[in-house]
CSV table of C-alpha atoms in Angstrom, one decimal:
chain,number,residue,atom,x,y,z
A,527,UNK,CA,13.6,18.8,-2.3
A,528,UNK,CA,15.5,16.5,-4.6
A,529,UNK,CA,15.1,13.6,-7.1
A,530,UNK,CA,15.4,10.1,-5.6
A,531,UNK,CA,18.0,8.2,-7.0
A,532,UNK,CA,18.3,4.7,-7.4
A,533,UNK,CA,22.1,4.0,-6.9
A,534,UNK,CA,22.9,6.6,-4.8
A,535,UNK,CA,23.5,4.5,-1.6
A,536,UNK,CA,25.2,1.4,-1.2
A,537,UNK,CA,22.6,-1.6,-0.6
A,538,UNK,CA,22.5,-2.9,3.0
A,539,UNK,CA,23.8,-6.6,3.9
A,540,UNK,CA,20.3,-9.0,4.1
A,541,UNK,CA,18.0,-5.9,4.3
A,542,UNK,CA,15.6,-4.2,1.6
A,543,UNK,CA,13.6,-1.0,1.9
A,544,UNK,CA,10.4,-0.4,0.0
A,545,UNK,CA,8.6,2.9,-0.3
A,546,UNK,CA,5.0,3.6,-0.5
A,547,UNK,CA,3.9,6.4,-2.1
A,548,UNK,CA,0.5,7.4,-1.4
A,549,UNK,CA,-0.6,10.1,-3.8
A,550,UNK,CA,-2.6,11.8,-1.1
A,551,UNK,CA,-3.1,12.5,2.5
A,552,UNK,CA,-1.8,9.7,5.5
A,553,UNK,CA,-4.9,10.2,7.2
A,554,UNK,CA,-7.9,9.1,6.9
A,555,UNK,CA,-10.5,5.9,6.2
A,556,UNK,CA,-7.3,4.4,3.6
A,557,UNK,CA,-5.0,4.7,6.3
A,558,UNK,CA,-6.4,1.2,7.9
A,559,UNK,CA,-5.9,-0.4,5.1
A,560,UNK,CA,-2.5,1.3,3.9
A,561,UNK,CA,-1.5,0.1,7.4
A,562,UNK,CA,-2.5,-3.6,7.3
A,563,UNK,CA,-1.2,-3.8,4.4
A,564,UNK,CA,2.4,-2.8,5.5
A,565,UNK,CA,1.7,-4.9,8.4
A,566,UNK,CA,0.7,-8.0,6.1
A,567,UNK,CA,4.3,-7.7,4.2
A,568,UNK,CA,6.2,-7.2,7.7
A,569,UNK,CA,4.7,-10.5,8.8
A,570,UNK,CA,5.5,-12.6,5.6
A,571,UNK,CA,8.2,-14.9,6.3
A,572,UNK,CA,11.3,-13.8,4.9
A,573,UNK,CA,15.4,-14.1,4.9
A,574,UNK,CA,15.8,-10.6,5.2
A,575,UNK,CA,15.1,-7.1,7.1
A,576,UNK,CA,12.4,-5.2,5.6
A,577,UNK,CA,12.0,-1.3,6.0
A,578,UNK,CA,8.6,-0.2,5.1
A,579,UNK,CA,8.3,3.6,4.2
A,580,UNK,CA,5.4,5.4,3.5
A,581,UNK,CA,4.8,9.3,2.0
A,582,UNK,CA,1.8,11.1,1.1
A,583,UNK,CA,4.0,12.5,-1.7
A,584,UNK,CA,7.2,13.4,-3.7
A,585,UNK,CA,10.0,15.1,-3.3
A,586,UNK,CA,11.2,13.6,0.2
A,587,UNK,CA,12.8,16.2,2.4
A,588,UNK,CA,16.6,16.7,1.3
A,589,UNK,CA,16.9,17.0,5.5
A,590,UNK,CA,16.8,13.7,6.4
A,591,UNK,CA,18.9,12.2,2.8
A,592,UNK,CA,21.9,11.3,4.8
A,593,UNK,CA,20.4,8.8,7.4
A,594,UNK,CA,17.3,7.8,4.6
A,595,UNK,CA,17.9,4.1,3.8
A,596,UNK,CA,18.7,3.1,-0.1
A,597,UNK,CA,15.2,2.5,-1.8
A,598,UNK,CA,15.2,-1.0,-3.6
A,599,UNK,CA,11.5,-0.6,-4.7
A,600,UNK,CA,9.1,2.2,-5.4
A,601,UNK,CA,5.2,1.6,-4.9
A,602,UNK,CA,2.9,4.6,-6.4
A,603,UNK,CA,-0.4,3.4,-4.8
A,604,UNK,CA,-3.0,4.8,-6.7
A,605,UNK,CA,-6.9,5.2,-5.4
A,606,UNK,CA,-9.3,4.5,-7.9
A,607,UNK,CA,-12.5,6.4,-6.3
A,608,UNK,CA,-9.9,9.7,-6.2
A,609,UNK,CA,-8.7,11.5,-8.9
A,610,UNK,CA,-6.4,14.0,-6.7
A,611,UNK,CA,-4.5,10.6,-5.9
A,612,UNK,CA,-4.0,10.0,-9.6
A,613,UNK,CA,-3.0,13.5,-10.1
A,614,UNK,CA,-0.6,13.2,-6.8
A,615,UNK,CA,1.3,10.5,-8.8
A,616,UNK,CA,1.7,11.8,-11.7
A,617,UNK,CA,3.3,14.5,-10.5
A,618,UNK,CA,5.5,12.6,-7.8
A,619,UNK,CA,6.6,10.7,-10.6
A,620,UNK,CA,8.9,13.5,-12.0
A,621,UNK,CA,10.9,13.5,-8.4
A,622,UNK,CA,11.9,10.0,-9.5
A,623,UNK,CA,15.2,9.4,-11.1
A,624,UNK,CA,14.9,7.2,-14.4
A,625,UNK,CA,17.0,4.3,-13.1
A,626,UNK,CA,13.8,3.4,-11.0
A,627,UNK,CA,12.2,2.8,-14.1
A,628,UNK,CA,14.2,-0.2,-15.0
A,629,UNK,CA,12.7,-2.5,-12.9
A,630,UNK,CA,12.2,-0.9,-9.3
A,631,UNK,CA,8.9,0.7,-10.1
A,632,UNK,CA,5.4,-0.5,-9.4
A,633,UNK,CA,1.9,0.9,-9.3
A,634,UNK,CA,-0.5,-0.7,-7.0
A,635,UNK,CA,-4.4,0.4,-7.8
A,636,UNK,CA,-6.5,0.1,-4.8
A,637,UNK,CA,-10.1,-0.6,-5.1
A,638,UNK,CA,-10.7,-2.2,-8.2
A,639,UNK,CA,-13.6,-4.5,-7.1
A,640,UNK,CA,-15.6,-1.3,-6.8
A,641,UNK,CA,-15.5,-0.7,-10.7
A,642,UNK,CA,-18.9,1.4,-10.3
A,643,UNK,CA,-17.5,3.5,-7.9
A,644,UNK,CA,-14.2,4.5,-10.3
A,645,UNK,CA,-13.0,8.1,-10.6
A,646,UNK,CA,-10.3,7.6,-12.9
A,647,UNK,CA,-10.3,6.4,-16.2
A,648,UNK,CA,-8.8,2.7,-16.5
A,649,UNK,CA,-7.1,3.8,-20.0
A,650,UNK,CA,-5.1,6.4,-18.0
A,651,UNK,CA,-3.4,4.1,-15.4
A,652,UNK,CA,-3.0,1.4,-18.0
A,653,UNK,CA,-1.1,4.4,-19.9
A,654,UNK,CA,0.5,5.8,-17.1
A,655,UNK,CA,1.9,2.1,-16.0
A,656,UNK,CA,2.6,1.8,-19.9
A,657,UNK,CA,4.2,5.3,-20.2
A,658,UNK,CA,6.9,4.8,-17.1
A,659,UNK,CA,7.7,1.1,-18.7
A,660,UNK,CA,6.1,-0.6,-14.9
A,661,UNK,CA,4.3,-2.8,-13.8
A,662,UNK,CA,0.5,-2.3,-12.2
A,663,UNK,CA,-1.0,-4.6,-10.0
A,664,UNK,CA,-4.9,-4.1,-9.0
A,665,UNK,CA,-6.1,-4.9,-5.6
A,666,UNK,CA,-8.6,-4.3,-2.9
A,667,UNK,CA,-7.4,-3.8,0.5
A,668,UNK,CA,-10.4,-4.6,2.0
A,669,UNK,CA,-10.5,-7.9,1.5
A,670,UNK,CA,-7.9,-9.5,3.9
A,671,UNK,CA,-6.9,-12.4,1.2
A,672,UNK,CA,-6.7,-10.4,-1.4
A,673,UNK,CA,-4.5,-7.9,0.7
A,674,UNK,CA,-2.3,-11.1,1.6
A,675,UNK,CA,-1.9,-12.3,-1.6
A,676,UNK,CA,-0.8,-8.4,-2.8
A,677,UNK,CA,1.7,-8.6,0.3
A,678,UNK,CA,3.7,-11.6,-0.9
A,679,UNK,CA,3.8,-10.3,-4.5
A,680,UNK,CA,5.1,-6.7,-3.1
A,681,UNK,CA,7.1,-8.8,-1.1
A,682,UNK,CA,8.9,-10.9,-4.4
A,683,UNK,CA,9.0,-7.9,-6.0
A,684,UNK,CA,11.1,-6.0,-3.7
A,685,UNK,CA,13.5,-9.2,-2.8
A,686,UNK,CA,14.0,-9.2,-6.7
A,687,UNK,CA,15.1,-5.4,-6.5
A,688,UNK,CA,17.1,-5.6,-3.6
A,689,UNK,CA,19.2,-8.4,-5.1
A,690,UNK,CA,18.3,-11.3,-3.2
A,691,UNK,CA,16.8,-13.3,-5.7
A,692,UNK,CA,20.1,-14.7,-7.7
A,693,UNK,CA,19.9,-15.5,-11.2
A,694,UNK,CA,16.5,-12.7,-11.5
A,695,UNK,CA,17.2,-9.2,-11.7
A,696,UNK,CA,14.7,-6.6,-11.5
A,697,UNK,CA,14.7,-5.0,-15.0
A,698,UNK,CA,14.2,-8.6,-16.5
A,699,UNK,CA,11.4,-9.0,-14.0
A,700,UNK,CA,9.7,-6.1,-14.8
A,701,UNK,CA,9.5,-7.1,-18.4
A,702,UNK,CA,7.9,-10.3,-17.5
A,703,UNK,CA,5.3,-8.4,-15.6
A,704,UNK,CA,5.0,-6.1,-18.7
A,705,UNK,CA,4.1,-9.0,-21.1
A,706,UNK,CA,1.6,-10.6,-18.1
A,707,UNK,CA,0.2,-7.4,-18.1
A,708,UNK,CA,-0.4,-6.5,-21.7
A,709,UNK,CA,-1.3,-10.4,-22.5
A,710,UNK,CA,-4.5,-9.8,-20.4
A,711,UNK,CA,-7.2,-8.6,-22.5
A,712,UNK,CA,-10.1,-8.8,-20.1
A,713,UNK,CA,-8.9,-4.9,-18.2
A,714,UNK,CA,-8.4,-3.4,-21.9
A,715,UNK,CA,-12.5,-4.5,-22.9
């Protein structure tokens, strides 16, 4: 088991690999939606090969390194109704190099129109996101617009990391998303 890196592997001509880190199990009712989502980026129209990969957890097995694509963006996906996915982040988070941090680092909460039904605090994420200098974008997968629209900003995102955005890189992109994010008052209230 090793720390991912973020420059350890040459980038791939017109190509971009994203990773979706689940913080808990593949299987079960979240799967669907895990899936469509993938499914929803994969059928955006692009100008580039996308590699979607998807992990309960970190460390990645050090067994399959050599033939593991570079990673141009991390997605911690966060479950709001579990606090063993919260806790599964966190500590996938220290199998992350820092390099990731500038920029190629996103948390995605899922189910945040069910604000009754919340297991982890909203401070916590917000410090969390805050903490590892990343953006956090809230969504609910259930809901196929909302699902799109998450899609084609995961989508931006990771053709800003990869490089194939010229004139935007991805650290200078994450700070915009920074000063979106803290100049919304209504999820601090």
């Amino acid at each position: 088991m090793s720390t991912l890196t973020a420059f350890g592997k040459l980038p791939t001509l017109n190509s971009a690999t994203i990773l979706v880190c689940i913080g808990g199990q593949l299987v079960g009712t979240n799967e669907v939606f895990q899936q469509q989502l993938a499914e929803t980026i994969l059928a955006e129209k692009r100008d580039l090969k996308v590699n979607i990969h998807l992990t309960a957890s970190l460390p990645l097995p050090v067994e399959r390194d050599h033939i593991r694509p570079r990673i141009d963006l991390i997605v911690f996906m966060i479950k709001l109704q579990s606090k063993h996915s919260f806790t599964n982040i966190e500590a996938s988070l220290l199998h992350v190099d820092a390099n990731f941090f500038l920029g190629k680092v996103c948390f995605l909460a899922t189910g945040a129109g069910r604000m009754n039904q919340i297991s982890v605090e909203m401070n916590a994420i917000l410090k969390l996101a805050d903490l590892y200098c990343s953006p956090i974008l809230f969504c609910e997968l259930e809901c196929e617009k909302i699902r799109i629209t998450t899609a084609q900003r995961l989508l931006r995102m990771l053709q800003i990391c990869a490089g194939h955005l010229p004139g935007v890189s991805a650290l200078s992109f994450s700070s915009l998303m920074k000063s979106s994010i803290e100049d919304s008052s209504f999820m601090t209230s």
